[in-house]
Coordinates of C-alpha atoms in Angstrom, one line a residue:
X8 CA 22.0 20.8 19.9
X9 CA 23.3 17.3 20.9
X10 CA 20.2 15.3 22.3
X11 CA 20.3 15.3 26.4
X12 CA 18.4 12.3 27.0
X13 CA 18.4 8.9 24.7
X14 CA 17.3 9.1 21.5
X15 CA 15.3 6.4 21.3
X16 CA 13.6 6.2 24.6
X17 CA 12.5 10.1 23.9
X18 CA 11.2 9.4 20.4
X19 CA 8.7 6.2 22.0
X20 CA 7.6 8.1 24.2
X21 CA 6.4 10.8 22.3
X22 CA 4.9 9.0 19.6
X23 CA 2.9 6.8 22.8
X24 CA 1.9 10.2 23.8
X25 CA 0.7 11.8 20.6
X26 CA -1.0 8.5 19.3
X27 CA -2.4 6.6 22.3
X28 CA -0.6 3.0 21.1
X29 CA 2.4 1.2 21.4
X30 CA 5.5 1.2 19.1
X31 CA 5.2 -2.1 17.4
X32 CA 8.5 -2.1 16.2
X33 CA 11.8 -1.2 18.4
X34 CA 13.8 1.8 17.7
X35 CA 18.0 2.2 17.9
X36 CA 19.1 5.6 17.9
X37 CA 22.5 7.1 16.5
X38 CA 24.0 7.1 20.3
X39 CA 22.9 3.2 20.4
X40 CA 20.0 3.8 22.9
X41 CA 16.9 1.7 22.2
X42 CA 13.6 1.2 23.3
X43 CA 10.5 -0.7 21.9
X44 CA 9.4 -4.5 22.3
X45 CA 12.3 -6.6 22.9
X46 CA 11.8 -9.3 19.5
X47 CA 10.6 -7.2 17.4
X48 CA 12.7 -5.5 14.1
X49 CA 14.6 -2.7 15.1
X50 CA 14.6 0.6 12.9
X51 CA 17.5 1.7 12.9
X52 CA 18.4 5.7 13.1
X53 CA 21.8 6.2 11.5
X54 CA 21.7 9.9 11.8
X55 CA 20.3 13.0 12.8
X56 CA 18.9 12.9 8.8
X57 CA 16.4 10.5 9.5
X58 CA 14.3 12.1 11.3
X59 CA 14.8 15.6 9.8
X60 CA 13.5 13.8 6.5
X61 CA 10.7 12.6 8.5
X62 CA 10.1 15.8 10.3
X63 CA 9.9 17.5 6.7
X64 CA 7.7 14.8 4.9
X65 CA 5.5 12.8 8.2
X66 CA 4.3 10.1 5.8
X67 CA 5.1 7.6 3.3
X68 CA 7.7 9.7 1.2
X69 CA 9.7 10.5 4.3
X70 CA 10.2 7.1 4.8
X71 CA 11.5 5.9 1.6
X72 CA 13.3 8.9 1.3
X73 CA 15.2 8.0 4.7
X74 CA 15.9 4.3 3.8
X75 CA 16.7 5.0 0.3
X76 CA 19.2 7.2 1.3
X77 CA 20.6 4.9 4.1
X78 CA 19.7 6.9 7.2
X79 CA 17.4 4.6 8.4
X80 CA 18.0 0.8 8.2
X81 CA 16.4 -2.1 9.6
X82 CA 17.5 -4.4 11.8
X83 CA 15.6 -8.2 11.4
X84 CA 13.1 -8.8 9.3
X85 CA 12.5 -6.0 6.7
X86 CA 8.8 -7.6 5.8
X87 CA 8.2 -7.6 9.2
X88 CA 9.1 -4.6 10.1
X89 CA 6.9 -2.5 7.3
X90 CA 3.7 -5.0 7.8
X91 CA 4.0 -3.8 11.5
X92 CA 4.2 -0.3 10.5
X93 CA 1.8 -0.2 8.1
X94 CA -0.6 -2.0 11.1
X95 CA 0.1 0.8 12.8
X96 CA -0.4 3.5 10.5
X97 CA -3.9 2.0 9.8
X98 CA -4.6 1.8 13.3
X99 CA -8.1 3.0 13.8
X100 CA -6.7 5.7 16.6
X101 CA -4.1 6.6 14.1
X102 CA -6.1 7.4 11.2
X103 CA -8.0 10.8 12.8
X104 CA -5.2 11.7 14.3
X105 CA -5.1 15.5 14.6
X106 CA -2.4 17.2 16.4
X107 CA -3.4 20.0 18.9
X108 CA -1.4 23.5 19.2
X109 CA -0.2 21.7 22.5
X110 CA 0.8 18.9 20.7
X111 CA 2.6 20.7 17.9
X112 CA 4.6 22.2 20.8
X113 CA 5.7 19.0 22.2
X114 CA 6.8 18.1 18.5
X115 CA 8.8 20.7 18.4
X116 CA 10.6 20.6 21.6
X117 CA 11.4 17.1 21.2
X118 CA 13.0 17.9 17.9
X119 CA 15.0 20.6 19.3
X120 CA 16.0 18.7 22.3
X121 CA 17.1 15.6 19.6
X122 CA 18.8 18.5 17.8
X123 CA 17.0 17.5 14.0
X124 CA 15.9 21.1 13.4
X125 CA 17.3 21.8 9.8
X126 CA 17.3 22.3 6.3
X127 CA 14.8 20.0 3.8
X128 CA 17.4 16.9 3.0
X129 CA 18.2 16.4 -0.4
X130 CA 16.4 13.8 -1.5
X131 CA 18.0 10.8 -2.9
X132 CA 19.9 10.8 -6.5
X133 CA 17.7 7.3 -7.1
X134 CA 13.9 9.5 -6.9
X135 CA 12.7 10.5 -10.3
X136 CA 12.7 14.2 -11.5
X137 CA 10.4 14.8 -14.5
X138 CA 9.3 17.8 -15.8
X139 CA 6.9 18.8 -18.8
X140 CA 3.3 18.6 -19.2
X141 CA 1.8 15.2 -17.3
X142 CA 1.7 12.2 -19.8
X143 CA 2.8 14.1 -22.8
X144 CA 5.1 12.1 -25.2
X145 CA 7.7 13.3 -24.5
X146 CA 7.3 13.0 -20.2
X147 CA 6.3 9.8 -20.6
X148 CA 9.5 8.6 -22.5
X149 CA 11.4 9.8 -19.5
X150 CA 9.0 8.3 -17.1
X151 CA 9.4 4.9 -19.0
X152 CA 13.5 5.3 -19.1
X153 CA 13.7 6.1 -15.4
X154 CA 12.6 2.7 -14.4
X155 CA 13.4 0.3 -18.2
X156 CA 16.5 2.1 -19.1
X157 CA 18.9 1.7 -16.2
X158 CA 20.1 -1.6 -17.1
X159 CA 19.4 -5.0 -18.7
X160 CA 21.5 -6.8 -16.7
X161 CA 20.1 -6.0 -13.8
X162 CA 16.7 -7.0 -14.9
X163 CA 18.1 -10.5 -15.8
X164 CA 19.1 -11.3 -12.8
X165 CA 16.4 -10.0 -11.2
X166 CA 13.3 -12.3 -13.5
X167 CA 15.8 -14.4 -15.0
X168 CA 14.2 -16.4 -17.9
X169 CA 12.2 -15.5 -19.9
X170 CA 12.4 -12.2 -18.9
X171 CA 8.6 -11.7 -18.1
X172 CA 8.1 -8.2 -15.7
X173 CA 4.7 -9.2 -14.7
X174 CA 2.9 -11.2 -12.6
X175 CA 3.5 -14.7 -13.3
X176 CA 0.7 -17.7 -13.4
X177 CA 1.5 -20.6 -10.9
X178 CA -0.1 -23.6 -11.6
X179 CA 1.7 -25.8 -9.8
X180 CA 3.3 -26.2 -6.2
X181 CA 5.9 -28.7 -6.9
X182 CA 8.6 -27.7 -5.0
X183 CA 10.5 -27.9 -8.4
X184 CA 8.0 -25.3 -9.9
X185 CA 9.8 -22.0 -10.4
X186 CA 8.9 -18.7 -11.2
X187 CA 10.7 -18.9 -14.6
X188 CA 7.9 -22.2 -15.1
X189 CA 5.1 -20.1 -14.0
X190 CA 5.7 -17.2 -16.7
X191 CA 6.1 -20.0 -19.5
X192 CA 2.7 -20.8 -18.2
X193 CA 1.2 -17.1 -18.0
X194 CA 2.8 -16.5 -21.2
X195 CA 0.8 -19.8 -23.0
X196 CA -2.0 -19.0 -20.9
X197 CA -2.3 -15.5 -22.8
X198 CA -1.8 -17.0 -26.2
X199 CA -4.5 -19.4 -25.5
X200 CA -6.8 -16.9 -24.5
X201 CA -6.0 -14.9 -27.3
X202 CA -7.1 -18.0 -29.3
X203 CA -3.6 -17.6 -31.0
X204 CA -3.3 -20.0 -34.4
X205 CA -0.5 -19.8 -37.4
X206 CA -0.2 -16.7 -39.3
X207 CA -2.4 -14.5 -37.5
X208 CA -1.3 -11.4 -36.7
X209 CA -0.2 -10.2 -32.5
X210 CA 0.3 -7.2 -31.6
X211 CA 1.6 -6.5 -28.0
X212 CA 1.5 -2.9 -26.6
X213 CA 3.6 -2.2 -23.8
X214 CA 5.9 -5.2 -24.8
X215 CA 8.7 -5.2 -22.4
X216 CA 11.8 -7.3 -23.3
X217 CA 9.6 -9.0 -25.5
X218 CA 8.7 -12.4 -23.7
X219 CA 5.0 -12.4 -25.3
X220 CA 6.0 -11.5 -28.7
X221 CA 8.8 -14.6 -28.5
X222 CA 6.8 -17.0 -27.2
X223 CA 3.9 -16.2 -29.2
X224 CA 6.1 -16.6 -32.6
X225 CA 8.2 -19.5 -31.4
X226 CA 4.9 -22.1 -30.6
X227 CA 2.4 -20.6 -31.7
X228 CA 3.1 -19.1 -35.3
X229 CA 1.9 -15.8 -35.6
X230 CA 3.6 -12.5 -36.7
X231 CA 4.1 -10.4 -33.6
X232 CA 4.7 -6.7 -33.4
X233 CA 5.9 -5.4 -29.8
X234 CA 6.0 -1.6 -28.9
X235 CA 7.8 0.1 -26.3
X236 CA 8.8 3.4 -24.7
X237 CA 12.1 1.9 -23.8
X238 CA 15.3 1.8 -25.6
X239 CA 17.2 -0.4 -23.8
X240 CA 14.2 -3.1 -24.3
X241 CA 13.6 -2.6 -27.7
X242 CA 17.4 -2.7 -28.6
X243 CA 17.3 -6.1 -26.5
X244 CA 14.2 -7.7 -27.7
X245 CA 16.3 -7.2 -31.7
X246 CA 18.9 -8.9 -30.3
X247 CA 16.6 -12.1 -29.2
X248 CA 15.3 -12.0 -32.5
X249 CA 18.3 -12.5 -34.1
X250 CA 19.5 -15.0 -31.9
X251 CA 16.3 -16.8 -32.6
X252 CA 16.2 -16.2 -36.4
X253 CA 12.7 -14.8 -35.7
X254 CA 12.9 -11.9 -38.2
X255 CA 10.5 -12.8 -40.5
X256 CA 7.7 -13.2 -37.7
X257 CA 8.6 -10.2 -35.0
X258 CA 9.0 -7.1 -34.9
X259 CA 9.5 -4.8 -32.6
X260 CA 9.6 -0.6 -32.2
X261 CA 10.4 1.9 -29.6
X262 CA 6.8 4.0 -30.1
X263 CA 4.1 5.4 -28.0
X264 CA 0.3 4.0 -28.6
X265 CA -0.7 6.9 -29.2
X266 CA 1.3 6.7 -33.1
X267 CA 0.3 3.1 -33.9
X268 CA -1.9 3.5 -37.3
X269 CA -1.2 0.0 -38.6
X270 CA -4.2 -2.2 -38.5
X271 CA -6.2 -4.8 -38.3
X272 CA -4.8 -7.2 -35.6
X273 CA -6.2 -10.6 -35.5
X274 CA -5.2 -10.2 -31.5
X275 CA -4.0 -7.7 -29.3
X276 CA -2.4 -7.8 -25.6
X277 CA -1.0 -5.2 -23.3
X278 CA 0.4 -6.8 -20.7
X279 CA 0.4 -3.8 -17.3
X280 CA 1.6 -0.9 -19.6
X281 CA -1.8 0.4 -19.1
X282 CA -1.1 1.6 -15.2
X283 CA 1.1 4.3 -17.2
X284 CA -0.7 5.8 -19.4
X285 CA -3.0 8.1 -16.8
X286 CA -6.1 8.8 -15.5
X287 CA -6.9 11.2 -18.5
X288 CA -5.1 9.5 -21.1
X289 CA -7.4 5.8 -20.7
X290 CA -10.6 6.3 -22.3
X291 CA -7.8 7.0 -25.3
X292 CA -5.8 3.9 -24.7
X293 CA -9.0 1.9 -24.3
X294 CA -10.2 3.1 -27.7
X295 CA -6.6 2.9 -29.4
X296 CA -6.7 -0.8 -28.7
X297 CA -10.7 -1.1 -29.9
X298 CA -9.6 0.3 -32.9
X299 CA -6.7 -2.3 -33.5
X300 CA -8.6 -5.4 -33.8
X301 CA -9.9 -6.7 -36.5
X302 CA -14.1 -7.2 -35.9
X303 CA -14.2 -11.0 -33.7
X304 CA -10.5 -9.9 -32.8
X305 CA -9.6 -10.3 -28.9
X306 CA -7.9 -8.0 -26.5
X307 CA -5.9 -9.5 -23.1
X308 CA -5.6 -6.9 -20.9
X309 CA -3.4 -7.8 -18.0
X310 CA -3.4 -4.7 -15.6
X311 CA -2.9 -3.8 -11.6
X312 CA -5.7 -2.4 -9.7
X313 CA -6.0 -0.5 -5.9
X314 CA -9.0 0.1 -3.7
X315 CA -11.3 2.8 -3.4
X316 CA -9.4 4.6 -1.0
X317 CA -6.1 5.2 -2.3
X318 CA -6.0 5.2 -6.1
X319 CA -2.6 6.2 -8.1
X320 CA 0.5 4.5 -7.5
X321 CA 1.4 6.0 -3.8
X322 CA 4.1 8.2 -3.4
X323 CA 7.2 6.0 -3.2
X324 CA 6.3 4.0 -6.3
X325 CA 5.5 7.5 -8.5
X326 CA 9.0 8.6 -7.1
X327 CA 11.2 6.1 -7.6
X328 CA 9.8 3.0 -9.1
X329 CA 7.1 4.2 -11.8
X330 CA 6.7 8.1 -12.3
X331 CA 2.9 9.3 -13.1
X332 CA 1.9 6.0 -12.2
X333 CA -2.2 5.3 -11.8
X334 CA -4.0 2.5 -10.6
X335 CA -7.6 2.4 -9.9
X336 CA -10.6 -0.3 -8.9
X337 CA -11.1 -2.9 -11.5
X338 CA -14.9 -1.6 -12.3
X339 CA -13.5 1.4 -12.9
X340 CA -10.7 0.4 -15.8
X341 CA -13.6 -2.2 -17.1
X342 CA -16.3 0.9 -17.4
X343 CA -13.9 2.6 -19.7
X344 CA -13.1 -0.2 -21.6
X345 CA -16.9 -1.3 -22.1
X346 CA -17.4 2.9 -23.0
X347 CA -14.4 2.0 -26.1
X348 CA -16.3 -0.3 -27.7
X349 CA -15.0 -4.0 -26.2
X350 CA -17.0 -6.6 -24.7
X351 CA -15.4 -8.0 -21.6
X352 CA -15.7 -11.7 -21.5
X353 CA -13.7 -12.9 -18.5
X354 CA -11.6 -11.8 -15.5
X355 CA -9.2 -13.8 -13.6
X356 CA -8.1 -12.5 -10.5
X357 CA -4.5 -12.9 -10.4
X358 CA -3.7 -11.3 -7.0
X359 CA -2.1 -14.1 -5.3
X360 CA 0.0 -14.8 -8.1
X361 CA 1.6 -11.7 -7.3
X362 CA 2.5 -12.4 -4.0
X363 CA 4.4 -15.6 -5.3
X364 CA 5.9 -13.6 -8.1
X365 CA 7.4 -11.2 -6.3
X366 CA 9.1 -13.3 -3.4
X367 CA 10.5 -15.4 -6.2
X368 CA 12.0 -11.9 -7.4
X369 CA 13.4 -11.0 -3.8
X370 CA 14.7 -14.2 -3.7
X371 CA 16.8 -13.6 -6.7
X372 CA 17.9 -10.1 -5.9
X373 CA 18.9 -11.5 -2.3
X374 CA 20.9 -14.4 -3.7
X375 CA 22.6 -12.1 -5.8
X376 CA 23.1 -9.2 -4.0
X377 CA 27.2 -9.0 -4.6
X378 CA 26.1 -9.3 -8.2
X379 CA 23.4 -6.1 -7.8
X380 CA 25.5 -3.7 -5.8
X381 CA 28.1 -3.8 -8.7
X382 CA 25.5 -3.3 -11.2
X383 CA 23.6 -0.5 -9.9
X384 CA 25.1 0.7 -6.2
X385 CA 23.6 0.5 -3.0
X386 CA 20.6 2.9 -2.7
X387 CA 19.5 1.2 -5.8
X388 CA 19.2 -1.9 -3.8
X389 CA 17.6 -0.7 -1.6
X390 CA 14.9 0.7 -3.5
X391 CA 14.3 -2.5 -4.8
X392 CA 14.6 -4.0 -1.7
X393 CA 11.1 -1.8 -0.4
X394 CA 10.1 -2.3 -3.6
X395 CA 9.7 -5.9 -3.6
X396 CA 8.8 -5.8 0.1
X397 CA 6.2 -3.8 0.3
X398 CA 4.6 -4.5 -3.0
X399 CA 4.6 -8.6 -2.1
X400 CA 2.8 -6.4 1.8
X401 CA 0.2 -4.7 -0.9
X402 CA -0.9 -7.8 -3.0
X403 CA -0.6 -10.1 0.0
X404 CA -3.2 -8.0 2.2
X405 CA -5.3 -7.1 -0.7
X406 CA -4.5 -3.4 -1.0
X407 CA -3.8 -4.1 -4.5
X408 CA -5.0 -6.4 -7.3
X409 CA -4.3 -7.7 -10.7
X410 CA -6.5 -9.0 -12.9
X411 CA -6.0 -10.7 -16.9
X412 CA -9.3 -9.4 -18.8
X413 CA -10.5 -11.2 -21.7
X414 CA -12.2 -8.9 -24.4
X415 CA -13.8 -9.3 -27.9
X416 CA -14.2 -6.5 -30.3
X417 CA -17.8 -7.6 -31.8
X418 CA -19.1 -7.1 -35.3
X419 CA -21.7 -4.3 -36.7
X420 CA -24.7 -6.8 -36.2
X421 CA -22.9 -7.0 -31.9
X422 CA -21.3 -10.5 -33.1
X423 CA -18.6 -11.8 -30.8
X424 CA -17.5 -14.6 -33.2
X425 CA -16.9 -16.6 -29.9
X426 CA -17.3 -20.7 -29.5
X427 CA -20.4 -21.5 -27.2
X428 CA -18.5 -23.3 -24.5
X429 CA -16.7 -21.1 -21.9
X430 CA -13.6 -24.1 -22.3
X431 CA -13.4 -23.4 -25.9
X432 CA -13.3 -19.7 -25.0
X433 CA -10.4 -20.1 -22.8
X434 CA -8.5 -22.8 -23.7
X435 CA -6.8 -26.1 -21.6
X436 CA -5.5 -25.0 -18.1
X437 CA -1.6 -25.2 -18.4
X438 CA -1.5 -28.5 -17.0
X439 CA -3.7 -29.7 -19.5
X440 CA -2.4 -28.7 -22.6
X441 CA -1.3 -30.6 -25.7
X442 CA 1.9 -31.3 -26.2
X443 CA 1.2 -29.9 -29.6
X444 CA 0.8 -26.3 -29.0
X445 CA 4.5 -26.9 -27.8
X446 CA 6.2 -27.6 -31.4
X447 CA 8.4 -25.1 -33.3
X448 CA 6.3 -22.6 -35.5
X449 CA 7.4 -24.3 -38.8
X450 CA 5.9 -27.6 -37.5
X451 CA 2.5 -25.5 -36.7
X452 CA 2.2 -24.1 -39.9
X453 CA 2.4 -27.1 -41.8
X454 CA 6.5 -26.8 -42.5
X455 CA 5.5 -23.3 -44.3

C-alpha cells in the first residue's frame, strides 16, 4: 500500500517515539520527503527494500545488507554518518530498549501504512555463503578465497607497494611519509624483532602476497618460507620471486598450519592470520607455532583484538569481509599462547596505526574509484567502502585493537637465549637504523 503520509517525517517520528532520542542523522525517503537535523548526512531510502531489509534483520546486518545492495545510500559524509549512528545505537536509552505489545503494534502499522510488509530480500550476491563443518579445511579454504581470491589487481590498487594487508607502522608525520613508507617500516620493524641475521631460517604463516617473506630475503638474508590458504596470493608471491631472482631463498605454498611438519625455524611470524583460525582451533595454532621454532627461536605475532563485550568479528565483517572471523581481548589470545609453551616478551599497541592505515587505504580506493568499479562492480565498492569506514570508526574509538607480540620459545633448563638490554631485544626504532641492514642479501652474507 503506497505510504499516505511522507516517508520520512513518519519514520522520525516513530523511531523518537519508540526510543526517547533524536535522529542524529536526517532521513530522505523514496518520495523525496525528509526530516531530521538540517547539516547533518542524510540516509538515503532508495526503495521500499530498505526498510523491509531492516524490518527483517533490526540490527547491524540489516544495514549492510541495505547499503550493500544499494537501497540505502548516504548523502555527505559516510564516516560521519555511521559514527552518528553508532552514537546512537550505544545510547544509554537505546541499549535496554525493549519493545512493548503496544509498541510492536505501532511498528507494525507504520510499516503497513509505508507499505514495506514483504518477503525476506535476497541478500546481496557480495555476502559469503559457506557451508561445511566450522573451521574444517576445507571451510576454511573457501572462507580465505571469498575475501583473497577475488582479485589481485584490486588489492594493488587498493595497498599499493609493497603489498602489505596489515596495519602499517608510522614513524614519521612528514607530510611526505606515506603509507607505502610506513609498511617498509613495520615490515623492518618485524625483522628486527625477530632478530633476523643471514642464513637463518623464516617462516611466515599466514603470508599474504608475501611482503614479509621478500623483504625479509632481500635485506636481511635469510631463507623464507610463506604459507597461505589463497591461490591467487600464492600464485602471485612465485611471480615476485622470479622477478626478484629470489628462488634460492623463498619459498612459498598454498597450505593450511595445520599440515606444516617441516621444522626447526630459527624465526617464525604470523602476521593477523590468526583472527581466522577460531575460537576452538587457537590453543592448536598457538602450539603449531611453539612447536616450529627452534629452542631460543622467536615468534612475532601481529593480531587484532575486540573488547569484552563483543568478541568475534561482528556480523558484517563475518558476512562479507572475513567469514568465521574471531577476535577476542588481548589477555585472552596471550593466556593461550603462554598455555602453548611461549614466553611473551613484549607488546606494542599498534591501534592507532590502524586508524592511519586504513584512511591511507580509503584514500586510494576513493582516488581510484573509476579504476575499482571496472575491476570488481559497484556493490563491491561499496562493501569496501563500509569496510574501510567503519573499521578506521572501530580502531579510532577503541572498539578494537591490534597489538605486535614478541615471544621466545625457551630451552629445557626455561632459557630465553635473549640479550639483557630491552634495546638489544628489540632493535633500533626505524628512524634509527643503520644503513646497513639496508644492503642487498649477497652484501649481508659476506658476497656468499
Amino acid at each position: 500500500m503506497p505510504a499516505r503520509t511522507p516517508v520520512a517525517s513518519t519514520l522520525a517520528e516513530l523511531v523518537t517515539e519508540l526510543a526517547g532520542v533524536e535522529l542524529p542523522i536526517r532521513l530522505r525517503g523514496w518520495d523525496g520527503s525528509e526530516a531530521g537535523p538540517a547539516g547533518a548526512p542524510v540516509a538515503v531510502l532508495r526503495s521500499r527494500r530498505a526498510l523491509r531489509r531492516l524490518l527483517w534483520d533490526p540490527n547491524e546486518l540489516g544495514l549492510a545488507r541495505a547499503f550493500v545492495s544499494g537501497d540505502l545510500a548516504v548523502d555527505g559524509d559516510l564516516a560521519d554518518g555511521l559514527r552518528q549512528c553508532w552514537r546512537l545505537a550505544g545510547d544509554s536509552q537505546l541499549a535496554g530498549l525493549r519493545l512493548s505489545g503496544r509498541d510492536r503494534v505501532r511498528v507494525a502499522r507504520g510499516a503497513l501504512r509505508l507499505g514495506i510488509l514483504g518477503p525476506r530480500p535476497k541478500p546481496p550476491a557480495a555476502e559469503a555463503r559457506l557451508t561445511g563443518r566450522l573451521h574444517s579445511p576445507r571451510r576454511d579454504r573457501a572462507a580465505i578465497a571469498h575475501h583473497y581470491d577475488f582479485s589481485n589487481d584490486f588489492y594493488r590498487l587498493l595497498m599499493g607497494e609493497p603489498m602489505a594487508y596489515s596495519c602499517a607502522y608510522w614513524t614519521s608525520d612528514d607530510p611526505g611519509y606515506t603509507v607505502a613508507d610506513a609498511q617498509r617500516d613495520k615490515l623492518d620493524a618485524i625483522c628486527r624483532r625477530l632478530a633476523l641475521a643471514p642464513g637463518m631460517r623464516l617462516l611466515d604463516v599466514g603470508c599474504g602476497w608475501g611482503s614479509l617473506v621478500l623483504h625479509a630475503a632481500q635485506h636481511y638474508g635469510v631463507h623464507a618460507t610463506g604459507i597461505t590458504l589463497a591461490a591467487q596470493q600464492r600464485d602471485f608471491v612465485q611471480g615476485r620471486v622470479a622477478e626478484l631472482g629470489l628462488q634460492a631463498r623463498v619459498e612459498v605454498r598454498q597450505q593450511d598450519y595445520r599440515e606444516l611438519t617441516d621444522q626447526p625455524y630459527d624465526a617464525v611470524a604470523s602476521i593477523e592470520m590468526g583472527e581466522h583460525v577460531g575460537e576452538q582451533h587457537y590453543p592448536r595454532y598457538a602450539a603449531t607455532l611453539h612447536r616450529l621454532l627452534r629452542p631460543h627461536g622467536r615468534l612475532l605475532l601481529q593480531q587484532m583484538s575486540r573488547g569484552t563485550v563483543a568478541p568475534g568479528g561482528g556480523a558484517f565483517i563475518e558476512r562479507y569481509i572475513a567469514p568465521d572471523m574471531h577476535m577476542r581481548p588481548l589477555g585472552a589470545t596471550l593466556l593461550m599462547l603462554e598455555r602453548a609453551g611461549l614466553e611473551v616478551i613484549d607488546v606494542h599497541a599498534l591501534r592507532e596505526h590502524y586508524v592511519w592505515t586504513v584512511r591511507a587505504w580509503l584514500d586510494r580506493l576513493r582516488d581510484r574509484q573509476t579504476e575499482v568499479l571496472a575491476l570488481v562492480g559497484a556493490e563491491q565498492y561499496r562493501v569496501w567502502q563500509l569496510y574501510l569506514i567503519g573499521g578506521a570508526l572501530a580502531f579510532e574509538e577503541n572498539r578494537m585493537g591490534v597489538h605486535q607480540v614478541l615471544m621466545v620459545r625457551t630451552d629445557a633448563e626455561g632459557g630465553s637465549g635473549l640479550p639483557r638490554s630491552r634495546t638489544a631485544i628489540l632493535g633500533a626504532d626505524p628512524a634509527e637504523r643503520l644503513a646497513a641492514a639496508w644492503q642487498p642479501a649477497a652484501a649481508l652474507a659476506g658476497g656468499s
